[in-house]
PDB file of C-alpha atoms in Angstrom:
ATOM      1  CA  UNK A 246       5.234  20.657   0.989  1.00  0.00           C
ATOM      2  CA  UNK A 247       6.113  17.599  -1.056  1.00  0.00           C
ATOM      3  CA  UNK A 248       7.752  14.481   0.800  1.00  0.00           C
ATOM      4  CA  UNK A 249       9.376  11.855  -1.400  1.00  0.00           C
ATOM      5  CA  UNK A 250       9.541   8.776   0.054  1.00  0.00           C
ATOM      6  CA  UNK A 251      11.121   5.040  -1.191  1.00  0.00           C
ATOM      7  CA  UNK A 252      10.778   1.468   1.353  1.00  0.00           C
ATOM      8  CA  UNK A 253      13.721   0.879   2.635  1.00  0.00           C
ATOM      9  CA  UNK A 254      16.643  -1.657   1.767  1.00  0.00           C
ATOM     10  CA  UNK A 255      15.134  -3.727   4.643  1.00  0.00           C
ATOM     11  CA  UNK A 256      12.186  -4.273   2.521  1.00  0.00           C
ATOM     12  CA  UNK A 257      13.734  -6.820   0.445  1.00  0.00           C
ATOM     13  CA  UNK A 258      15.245  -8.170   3.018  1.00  0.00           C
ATOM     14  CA  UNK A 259      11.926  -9.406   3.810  1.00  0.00           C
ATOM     15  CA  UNK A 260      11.219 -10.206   0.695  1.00  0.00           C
ATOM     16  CA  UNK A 261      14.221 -12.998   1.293  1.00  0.00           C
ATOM     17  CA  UNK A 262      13.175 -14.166   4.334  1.00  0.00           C
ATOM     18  CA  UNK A 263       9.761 -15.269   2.640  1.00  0.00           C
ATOM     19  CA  UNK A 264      11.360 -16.986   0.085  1.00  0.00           C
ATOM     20  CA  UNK A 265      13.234 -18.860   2.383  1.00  0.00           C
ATOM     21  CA  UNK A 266      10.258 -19.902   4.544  1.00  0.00           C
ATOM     22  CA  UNK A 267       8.486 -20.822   1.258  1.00  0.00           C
ATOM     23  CA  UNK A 268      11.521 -23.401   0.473  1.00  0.00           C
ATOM     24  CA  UNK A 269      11.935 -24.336   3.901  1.00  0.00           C
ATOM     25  CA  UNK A 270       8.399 -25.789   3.848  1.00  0.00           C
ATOM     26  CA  UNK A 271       8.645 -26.781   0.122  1.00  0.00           C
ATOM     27  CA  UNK A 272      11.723 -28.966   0.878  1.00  0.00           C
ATOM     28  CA  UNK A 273      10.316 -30.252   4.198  1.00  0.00           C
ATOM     29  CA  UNK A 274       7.805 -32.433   1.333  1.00  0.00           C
ATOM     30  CA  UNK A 275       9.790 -32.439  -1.204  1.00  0.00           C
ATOM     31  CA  UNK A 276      12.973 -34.125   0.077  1.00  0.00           C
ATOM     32  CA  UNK A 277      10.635 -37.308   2.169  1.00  0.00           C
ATOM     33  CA  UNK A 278       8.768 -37.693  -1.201  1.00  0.00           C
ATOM     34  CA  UNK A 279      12.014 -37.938  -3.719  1.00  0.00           C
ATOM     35  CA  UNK A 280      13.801 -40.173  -1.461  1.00  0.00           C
ATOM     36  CA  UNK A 281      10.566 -42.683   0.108  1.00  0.00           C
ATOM     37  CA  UNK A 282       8.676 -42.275  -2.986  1.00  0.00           C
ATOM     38  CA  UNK A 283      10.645 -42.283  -5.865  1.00  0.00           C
ATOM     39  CA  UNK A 284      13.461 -43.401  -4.623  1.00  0.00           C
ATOM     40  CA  UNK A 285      13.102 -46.803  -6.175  1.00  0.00           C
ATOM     41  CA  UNK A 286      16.471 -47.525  -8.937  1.00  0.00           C
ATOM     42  CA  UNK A 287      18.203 -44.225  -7.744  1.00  0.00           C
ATOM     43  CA  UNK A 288      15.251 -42.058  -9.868  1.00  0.00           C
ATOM     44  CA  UNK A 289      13.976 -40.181  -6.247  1.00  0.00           C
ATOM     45  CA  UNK A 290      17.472 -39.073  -6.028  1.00  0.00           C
ATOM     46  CA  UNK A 291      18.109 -37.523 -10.126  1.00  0.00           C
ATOM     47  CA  UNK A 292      14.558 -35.694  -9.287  1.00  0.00           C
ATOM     48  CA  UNK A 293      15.621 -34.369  -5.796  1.00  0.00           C
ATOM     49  CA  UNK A 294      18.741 -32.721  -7.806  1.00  0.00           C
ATOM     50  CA  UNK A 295      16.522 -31.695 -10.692  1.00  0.00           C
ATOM     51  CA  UNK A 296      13.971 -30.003  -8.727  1.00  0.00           C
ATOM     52  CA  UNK A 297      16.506 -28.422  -6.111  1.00  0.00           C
ATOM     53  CA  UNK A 298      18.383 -26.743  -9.278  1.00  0.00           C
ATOM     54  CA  UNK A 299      15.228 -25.709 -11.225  1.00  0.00           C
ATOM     55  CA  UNK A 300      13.839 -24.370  -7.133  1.00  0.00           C
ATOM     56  CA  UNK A 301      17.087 -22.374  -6.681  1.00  0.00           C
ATOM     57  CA  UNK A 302      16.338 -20.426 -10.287  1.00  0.00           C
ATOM     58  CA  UNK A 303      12.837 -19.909  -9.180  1.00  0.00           C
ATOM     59  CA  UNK A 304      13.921 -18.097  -6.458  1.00  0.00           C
ATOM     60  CA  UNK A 305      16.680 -16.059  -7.570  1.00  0.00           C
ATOM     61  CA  UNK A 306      14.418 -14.831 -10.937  1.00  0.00           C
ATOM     62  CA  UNK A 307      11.740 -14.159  -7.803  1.00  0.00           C
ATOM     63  CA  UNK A 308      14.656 -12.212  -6.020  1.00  0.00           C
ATOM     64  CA  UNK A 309      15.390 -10.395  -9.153  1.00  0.00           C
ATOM     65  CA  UNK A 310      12.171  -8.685  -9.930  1.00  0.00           C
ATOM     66  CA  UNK A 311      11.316  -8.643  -6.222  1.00  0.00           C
ATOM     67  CA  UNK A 312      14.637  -6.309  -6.211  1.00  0.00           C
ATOM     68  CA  UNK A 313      13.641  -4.173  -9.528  1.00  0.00           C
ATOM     69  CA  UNK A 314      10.404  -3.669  -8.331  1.00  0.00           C
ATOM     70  CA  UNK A 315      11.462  -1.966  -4.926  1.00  0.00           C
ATOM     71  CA  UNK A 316      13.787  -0.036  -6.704  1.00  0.00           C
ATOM     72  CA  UNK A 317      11.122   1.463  -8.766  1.00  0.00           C
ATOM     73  CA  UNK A 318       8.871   1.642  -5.768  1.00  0.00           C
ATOM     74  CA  UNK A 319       8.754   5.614  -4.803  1.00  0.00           C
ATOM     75  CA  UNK A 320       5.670   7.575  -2.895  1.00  0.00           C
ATOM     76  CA  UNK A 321       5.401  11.409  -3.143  1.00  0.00           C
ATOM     77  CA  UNK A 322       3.201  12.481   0.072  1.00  0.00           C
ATOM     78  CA  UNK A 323       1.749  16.184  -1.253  1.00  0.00           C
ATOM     79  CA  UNK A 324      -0.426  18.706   0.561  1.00  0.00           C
ATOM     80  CA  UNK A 325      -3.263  17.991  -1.929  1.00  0.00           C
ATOM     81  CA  UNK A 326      -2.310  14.075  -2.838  1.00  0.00           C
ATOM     82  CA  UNK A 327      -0.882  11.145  -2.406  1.00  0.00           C
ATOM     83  CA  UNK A 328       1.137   9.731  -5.443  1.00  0.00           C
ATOM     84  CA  UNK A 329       2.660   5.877  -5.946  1.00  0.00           C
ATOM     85  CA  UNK A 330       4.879   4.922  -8.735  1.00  0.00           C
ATOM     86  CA  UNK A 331       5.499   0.932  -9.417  1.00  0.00           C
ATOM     87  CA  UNK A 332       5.736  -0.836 -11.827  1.00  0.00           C
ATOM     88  CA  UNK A 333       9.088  -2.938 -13.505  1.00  0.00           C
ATOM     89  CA  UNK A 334       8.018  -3.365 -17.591  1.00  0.00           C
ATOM     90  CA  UNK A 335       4.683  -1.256 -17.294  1.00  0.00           C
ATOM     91  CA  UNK A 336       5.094   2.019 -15.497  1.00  0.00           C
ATOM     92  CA  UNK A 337       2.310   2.984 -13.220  1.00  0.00           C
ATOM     93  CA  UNK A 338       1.863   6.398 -11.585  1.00  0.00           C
ATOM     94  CA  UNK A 339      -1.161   6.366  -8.932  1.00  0.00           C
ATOM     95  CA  UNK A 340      -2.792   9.175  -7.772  1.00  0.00           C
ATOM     96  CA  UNK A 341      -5.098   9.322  -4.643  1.00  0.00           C
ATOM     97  CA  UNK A 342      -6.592  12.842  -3.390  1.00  0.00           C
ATOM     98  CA  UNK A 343      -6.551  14.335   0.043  1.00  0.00           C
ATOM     99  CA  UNK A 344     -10.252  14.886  -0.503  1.00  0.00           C
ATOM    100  CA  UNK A 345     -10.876  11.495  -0.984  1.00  0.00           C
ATOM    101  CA  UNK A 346      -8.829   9.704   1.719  1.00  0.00           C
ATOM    102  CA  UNK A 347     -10.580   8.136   4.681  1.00  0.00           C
ATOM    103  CA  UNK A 348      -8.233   6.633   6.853  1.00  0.00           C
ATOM    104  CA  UNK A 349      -4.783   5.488   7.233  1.00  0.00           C
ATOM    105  CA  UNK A 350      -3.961   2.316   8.600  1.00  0.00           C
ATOM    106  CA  UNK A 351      -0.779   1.079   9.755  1.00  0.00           C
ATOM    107  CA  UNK A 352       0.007  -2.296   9.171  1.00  0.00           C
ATOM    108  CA  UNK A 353       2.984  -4.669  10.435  1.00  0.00           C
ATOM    109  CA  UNK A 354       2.819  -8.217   9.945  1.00  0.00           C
ATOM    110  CA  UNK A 355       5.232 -10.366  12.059  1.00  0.00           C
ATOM    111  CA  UNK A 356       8.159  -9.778   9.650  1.00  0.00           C
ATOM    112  CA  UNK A 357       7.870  -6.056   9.855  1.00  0.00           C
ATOM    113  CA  UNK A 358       7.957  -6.154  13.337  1.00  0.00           C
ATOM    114  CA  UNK A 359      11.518  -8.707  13.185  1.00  0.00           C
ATOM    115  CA  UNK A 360      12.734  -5.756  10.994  1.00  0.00           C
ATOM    116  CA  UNK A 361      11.401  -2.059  12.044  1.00  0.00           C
ATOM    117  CA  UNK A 362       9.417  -1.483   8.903  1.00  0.00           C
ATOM    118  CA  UNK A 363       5.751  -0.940   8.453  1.00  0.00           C
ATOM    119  CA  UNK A 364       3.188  -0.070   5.844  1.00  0.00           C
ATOM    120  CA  UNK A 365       0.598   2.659   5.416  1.00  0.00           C
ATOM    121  CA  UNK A 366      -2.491   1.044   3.846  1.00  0.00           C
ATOM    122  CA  UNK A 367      -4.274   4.647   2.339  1.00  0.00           C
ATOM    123  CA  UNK A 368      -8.186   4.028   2.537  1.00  0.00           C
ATOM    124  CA  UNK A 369     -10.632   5.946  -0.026  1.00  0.00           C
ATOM    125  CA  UNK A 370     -14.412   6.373   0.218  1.00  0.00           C
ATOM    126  CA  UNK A 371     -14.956   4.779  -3.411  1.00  0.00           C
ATOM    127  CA  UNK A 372     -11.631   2.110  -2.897  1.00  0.00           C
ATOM    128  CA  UNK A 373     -11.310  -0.154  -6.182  1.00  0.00           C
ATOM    129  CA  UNK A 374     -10.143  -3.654  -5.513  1.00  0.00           C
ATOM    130  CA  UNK A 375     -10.880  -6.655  -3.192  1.00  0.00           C
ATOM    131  CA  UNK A 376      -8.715  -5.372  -0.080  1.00  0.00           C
ATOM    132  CA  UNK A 377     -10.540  -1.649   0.229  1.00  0.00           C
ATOM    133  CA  UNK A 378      -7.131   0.303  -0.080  1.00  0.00           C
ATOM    134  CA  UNK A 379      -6.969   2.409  -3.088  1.00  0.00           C
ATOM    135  CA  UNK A 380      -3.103   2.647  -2.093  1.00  0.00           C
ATOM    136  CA  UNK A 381      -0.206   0.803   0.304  1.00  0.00           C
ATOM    137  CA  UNK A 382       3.163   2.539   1.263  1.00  0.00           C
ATOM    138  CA  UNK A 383       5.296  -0.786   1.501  1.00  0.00           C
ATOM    139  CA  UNK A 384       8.203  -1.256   3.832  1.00  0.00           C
ATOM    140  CA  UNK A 385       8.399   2.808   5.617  1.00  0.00           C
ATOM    141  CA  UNK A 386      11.205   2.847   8.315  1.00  0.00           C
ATOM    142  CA  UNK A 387       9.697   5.693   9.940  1.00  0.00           C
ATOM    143  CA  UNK A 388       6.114   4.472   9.754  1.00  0.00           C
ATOM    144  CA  UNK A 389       5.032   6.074  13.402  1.00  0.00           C
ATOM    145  CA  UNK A 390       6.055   9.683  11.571  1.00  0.00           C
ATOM    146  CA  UNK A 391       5.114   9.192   8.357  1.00  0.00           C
ATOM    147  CA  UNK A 392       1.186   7.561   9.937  1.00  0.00           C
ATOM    148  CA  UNK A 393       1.136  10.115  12.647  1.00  0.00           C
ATOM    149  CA  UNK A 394       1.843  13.412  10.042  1.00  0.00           C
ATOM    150  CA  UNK A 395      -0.791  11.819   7.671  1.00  0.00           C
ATOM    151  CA  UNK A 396      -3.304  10.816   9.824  1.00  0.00           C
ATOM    152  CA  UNK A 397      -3.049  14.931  11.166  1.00  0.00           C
ATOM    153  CA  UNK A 398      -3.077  15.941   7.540  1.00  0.00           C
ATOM    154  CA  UNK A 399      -6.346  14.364   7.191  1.00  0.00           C
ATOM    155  CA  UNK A 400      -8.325  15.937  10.250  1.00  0.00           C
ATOM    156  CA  UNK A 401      -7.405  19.037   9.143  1.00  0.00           C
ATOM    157  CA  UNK A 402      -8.657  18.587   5.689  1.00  0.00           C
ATOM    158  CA  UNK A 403     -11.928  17.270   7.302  1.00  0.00           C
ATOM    159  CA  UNK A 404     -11.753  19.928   9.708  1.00  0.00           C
ATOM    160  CA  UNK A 405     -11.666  22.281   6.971  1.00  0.00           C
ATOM    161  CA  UNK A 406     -14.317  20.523   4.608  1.00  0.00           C
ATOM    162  CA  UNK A 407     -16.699  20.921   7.740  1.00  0.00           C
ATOM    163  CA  UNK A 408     -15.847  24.724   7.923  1.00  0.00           C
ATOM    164  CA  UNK A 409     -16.418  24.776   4.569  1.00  0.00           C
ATOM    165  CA  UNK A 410     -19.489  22.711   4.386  1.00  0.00           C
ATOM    166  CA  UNK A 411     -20.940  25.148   7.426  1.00  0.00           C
ATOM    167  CA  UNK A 412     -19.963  27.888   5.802  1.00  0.00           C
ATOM    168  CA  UNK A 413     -21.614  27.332   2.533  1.00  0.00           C
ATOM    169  CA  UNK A 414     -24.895  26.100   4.657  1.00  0.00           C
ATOM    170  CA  UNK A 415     -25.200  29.642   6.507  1.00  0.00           C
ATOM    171  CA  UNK A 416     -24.184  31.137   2.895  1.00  0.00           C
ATOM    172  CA  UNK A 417     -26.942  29.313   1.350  1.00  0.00           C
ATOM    173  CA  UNK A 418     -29.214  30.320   4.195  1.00  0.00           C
ATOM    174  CA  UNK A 419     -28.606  34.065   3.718  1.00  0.00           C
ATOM    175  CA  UNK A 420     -29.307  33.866   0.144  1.00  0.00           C
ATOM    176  CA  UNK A 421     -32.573  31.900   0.828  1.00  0.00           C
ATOM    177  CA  UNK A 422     -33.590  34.947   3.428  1.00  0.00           C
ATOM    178  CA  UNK A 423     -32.736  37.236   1.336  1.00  0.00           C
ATOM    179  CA  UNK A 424     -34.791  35.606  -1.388  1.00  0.00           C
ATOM    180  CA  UNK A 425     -37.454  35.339   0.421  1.00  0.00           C
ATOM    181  CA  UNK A 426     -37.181  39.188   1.201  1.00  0.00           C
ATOM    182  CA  UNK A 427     -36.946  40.390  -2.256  1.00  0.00           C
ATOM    183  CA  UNK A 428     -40.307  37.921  -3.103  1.00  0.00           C
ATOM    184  CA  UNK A 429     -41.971  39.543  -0.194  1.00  0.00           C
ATOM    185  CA  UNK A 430     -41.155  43.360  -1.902  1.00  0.00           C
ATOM    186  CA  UNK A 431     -42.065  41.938  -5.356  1.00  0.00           C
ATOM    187  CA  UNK A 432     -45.526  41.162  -4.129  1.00  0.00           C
ATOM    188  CA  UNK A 433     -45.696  44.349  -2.257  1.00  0.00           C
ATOM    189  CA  UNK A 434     -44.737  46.208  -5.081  1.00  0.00           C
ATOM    190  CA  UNK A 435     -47.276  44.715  -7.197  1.00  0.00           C
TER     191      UNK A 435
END
């Protein structure tokens, strides 16, 4: 079974409402300080135009590779992996086993909550990188699904690494006895 999943248009939606916070609190500063500061001979004023036009390309060249890079955002959920592509100039294709997945954790920060999406943050035993997540599913409409079926996916693969682990334990115990056996007739023998 091979699920392909992409974050949905409301992703970058959030991605807007950030930058708007971000210049909401920028301009709260920035305005007071153009016009009380420098305002002296008019000069506050040619800044506060400057830096609003030179702010406004800032965030629509954000907005722009904000946009490319959740179009090339795509997760393939497999019965033996879990597979991320990213990546705008530099392609990146990551691949995290079943085998060595931990935990899933759902995440929703305020904004994801405002809009229905969530993330799936994919936890490994040997995790590279400061935040302990090998992997992160960004901006899933049907997060409770797509959590719930994963999170089942992965206590039956420990489920079945326990069988298996057993199984090789009474395996290896058989062999031992019958080791033991055949060293028993050896010396009998001799």
């Amino acid at each position: 079974m091979e699920k392909l999943l992409k974050p949905d248009k409301v992703y970058f939606k959030k991605e807007i409402y950030i930058m708007s916070l971000v210049s909401f609190v920028v301009y709260i500063f920035f305005v007071p300080f153009c016009i009380f500061i420098l305002g002296k001979e008019d000069s506050g004023y040619f800044v506060l135009i400057i830096g609003s036009i030179f702010w406004l390309a800032l965030c629509i060249l954000v907005l722009y590779f904000s946009k490319l890079w959740i179009n090339n955002l795509s997760y393939i959920i497999k019965d033996s992996s879990i597979t991320i592509f990213k990546g705008i100039f530099t392609k990146i294709e990551q691949n995290i086993p079943n085998s060595k997945v931990t935990d899933f954790v759902l995440y929703r920060d305020i904004l994801d909550r405002f809009l229905g999406i969530g993330s799936i943050k994919v936890q490994t035993a040997g995790a590279s990188g400061v935040s302990g997540f090998e992997g992160v599913l960004n901006g899933i409409l049907d997060f409770e699904k797509v959590h719930k079926d994963l999170r089942e996916k992965l206590v039956n693969n420990q489920t079945l690494n326990e069988a298996t682990k057993s199984t090789k334990e009474i395996n290896e115990n058989v062999l031992n006895n019958i080791l033991e056996e055949l060293k028993d007739i050896n010396k009998k023998l001799k």
